Amino acid sequence: MAVRAVRGAVQLERDEAGHMDEQVGALLTAVLERNALSADDLISIWFTATPDLHSDFPAAAARGLGIVDVPLICAQELEIEGAMPRVVRILAHIESDRPRAEISHVYLGAAAALRKDIAQ
């Protein structure tokens, strides 16, 4: 079994804890479903949030989905002028037999504009 990385992002409409939980939960669910993964396939997940998000930790959404024994960490994105606001990004390390080219990276809603080269 190989170690692979899966990227993803979602733009929030507003900085509210419940909304963040819902949107990050949808992102994680889509990553798992599109890559035929379960929580047992996860090694770790890095979450980043743009500096304008303060309402909650994005990792809390993973815990709400039952991802409780996987190392999670949150960090703040660089504050770059002109960058898309209210974005949560993930980098999940997984165990998978899929070739790297078959990994499905997930960019939901407006965040799809961030990585048109890999967003599916």
GROMACS .gro file of C-alpha atoms in nm:
model
  120
    1MET     CA    1   0.000   0.000   0.000
    2ALA     CA    2   0.142   0.341  -0.098
    3VAL     CA    3   0.124   0.670   0.086
    4ARG     CA    4  -0.052   0.935  -0.124
    5ALA     CA    5  -0.158   1.295  -0.069
    6VAL     CA    6  -0.498   1.441  -0.148
    7ARG     CA    7  -0.562   1.814  -0.178
    8GLY     CA    8  -0.886   2.002  -0.139
    9ALA     CA    9  -1.041   2.337  -0.058
   10VAL     CA   10  -1.370   2.510   0.001
   11GLN     CA   11  -1.463   2.877   0.022
   12LEU     CA   12  -1.697   2.968   0.305
   13GLU     CA   13  -1.977   3.219   0.256
   14ARG     CA   14  -1.933   3.356   0.609
   15ASP     CA   15  -1.717   3.309   0.916
   16GLU     CA   16  -1.952   3.115   1.145
   17ALA     CA   17  -1.864   2.795   1.331
   18GLY     CA   18  -2.170   2.601   1.214
   19HIS     CA   19  -2.115   2.702   0.852
   20MET     CA   20  -1.747   2.608   0.871
   21ASP     CA   21  -1.836   2.270   1.020
   22GLU     CA   22  -2.090   2.206   0.744
   23GLN     CA   23  -1.865   2.312   0.456
   24VAL     CA   24  -1.546   2.144   0.579
   25GLY     CA   25  -1.749   1.833   0.657
   26ALA     CA   26  -1.879   1.835   0.298
   27LEU     CA   27  -1.523   1.874   0.167
   28LEU     CA   28  -1.391   1.583   0.375
   29THR     CA   29  -1.687   1.364   0.281
   30ALA     CA   30  -1.630   1.437  -0.089
   31VAL     CA   31  -1.258   1.356  -0.060
   32LEU     CA   32  -1.336   1.023   0.107
   33GLU     CA   33  -1.615   0.930  -0.136
   34ARG     CA   34  -1.437   1.030  -0.458
   35ASN     CA   35  -1.128   0.834  -0.358
   36ALA     CA   36  -1.315   0.533  -0.213
   37LEU     CA   37  -1.155   0.592   0.126
   38SER     CA   38  -1.259   0.526   0.483
   39ALA     CA   39  -1.126   0.687   0.800
   40ASP     CA   40  -0.896   0.385   0.839
   41ASP     CA   41  -0.714   0.489   0.520
   42LEU     CA   42  -0.625   0.832   0.662
   43ILE     CA   43  -0.275   0.889   0.800
   44SER     CA   44  -0.305   1.259   0.885
   45ILE     CA   45  -0.475   1.578   0.769
   46TRP     CA   46  -0.336   1.932   0.755
   47PHE     CA   47  -0.597   2.207   0.753
   48THR     CA   48  -0.521   2.568   0.666
   49ALA     CA   49  -0.754   2.864   0.686
   50THR     CA   50  -0.718   3.212   0.547
   51PRO     CA   51  -0.651   3.481   0.811
   52ASP     CA   52  -1.010   3.609   0.792
   53LEU     CA   53  -1.151   3.289   0.948
   54HIS     CA   54  -1.171   3.293   1.329
   55SER     CA   55  -1.493   3.115   1.427
   56ASP     CA   56  -1.362   2.760   1.479
   57PHE     CA   57  -1.089   2.510   1.404
   58PRO     CA   58  -1.147   2.342   1.066
   59ALA     CA   59  -1.032   2.013   1.218
   60ALA     CA   60  -1.340   2.014   1.443
   61ALA     CA   61  -1.544   1.914   1.137
   62ALA     CA   62  -1.336   1.597   1.098
   63ARG     CA   63  -1.399   1.502   1.459
   64GLY     CA   64  -1.770   1.558   1.397
   65LEU     CA   65  -1.755   1.306   1.112
   66GLY     CA   66  -1.607   1.045   1.344
   67ILE     CA   67  -1.246   1.089   1.236
   68VAL     CA   68  -1.120   1.068   1.593
   69ASP     CA   69  -0.796   0.869   1.587
   70VAL     CA   70  -0.622   1.046   1.297
   71PRO     CA   71  -0.366   1.320   1.368
   72LEU     CA   72  -0.506   1.658   1.260
   73ILE     CA   73  -0.345   2.001   1.264
   74CYS     CA   74  -0.463   2.350   1.173
   75ALA     CA   75  -0.252   2.639   1.046
   76GLN     CA   76  -0.310   2.983   0.901
   77GLU     CA   77  -0.253   3.055   0.532
   78LEU     CA   78  -0.026   3.339   0.427
   79GLU     CA   79  -0.204   3.671   0.398
   80ILE     CA   80  -0.149   3.755   0.031
   81GLU     CA   81  -0.306   4.061  -0.127
   82GLY     CA   82  -0.575   3.960  -0.373
   83ALA     CA   83  -0.603   3.601  -0.246
   84MET     CA   84  -0.946   3.438  -0.230
   85PRO     CA   85  -1.103   3.508   0.112
   86ARG     CA   86  -1.260   3.263   0.360
   87VAL     CA   87  -1.089   2.950   0.227
   88VAL     CA   88  -1.018   2.628   0.413
   89ARG     CA   89  -0.767   2.397   0.246
   90ILE     CA   90  -0.673   2.040   0.330
   91LEU     CA   91  -0.378   1.816   0.261
   92ALA     CA   92  -0.464   1.460   0.360
   93HIS     CA   93  -0.205   1.185   0.370
   94ILE     CA   94  -0.362   0.849   0.290
   95GLU     CA   95  -0.283   0.485   0.230
   96SER     CA   96  -0.407   0.378  -0.112
   97ASP     CA   97  -0.337   0.134  -0.391
   98ARG     CA   98  -0.450   0.396  -0.646
   99PRO     CA   99  -0.180   0.537  -0.871
  100ARG     CA  100  -0.102   0.903  -0.801
  101ALA     CA  101  -0.268   1.003  -1.130
  102GLU     CA  102  -0.598   0.851  -1.014
  103ILE     CA  103  -0.621   1.045  -0.688
  104SER     CA  104  -0.920   1.280  -0.698
  105HIS     CA  105  -0.845   1.624  -0.553
  106VAL     CA  106  -1.159   1.807  -0.445
  107TYR     CA  107  -1.219   2.181  -0.476
  108LEU     CA  108  -1.578   2.272  -0.393
  109GLY     CA  109  -1.771   2.573  -0.518
  110ALA     CA  110  -1.572   2.887  -0.590
  111ALA     CA  111  -1.255   2.719  -0.457
  112ALA     CA  112  -1.239   2.523  -0.784
  113ALA     CA  113  -1.081   2.834  -0.935
  114LEU     CA  114  -0.779   2.790  -0.707
  115ARG     CA  115  -0.641   2.482  -0.880
  116LYS     CA  116  -0.806   2.433  -1.217
  117ASP     CA  117  -0.516   2.205  -1.308
  118ILE     CA  118  -0.610   1.940  -1.048
  119ALA     CA  119  -0.966   2.019  -0.938
  120GLN     CA  120  -1.203   1.742  -1.045
   0.00000   0.00000   0.00000
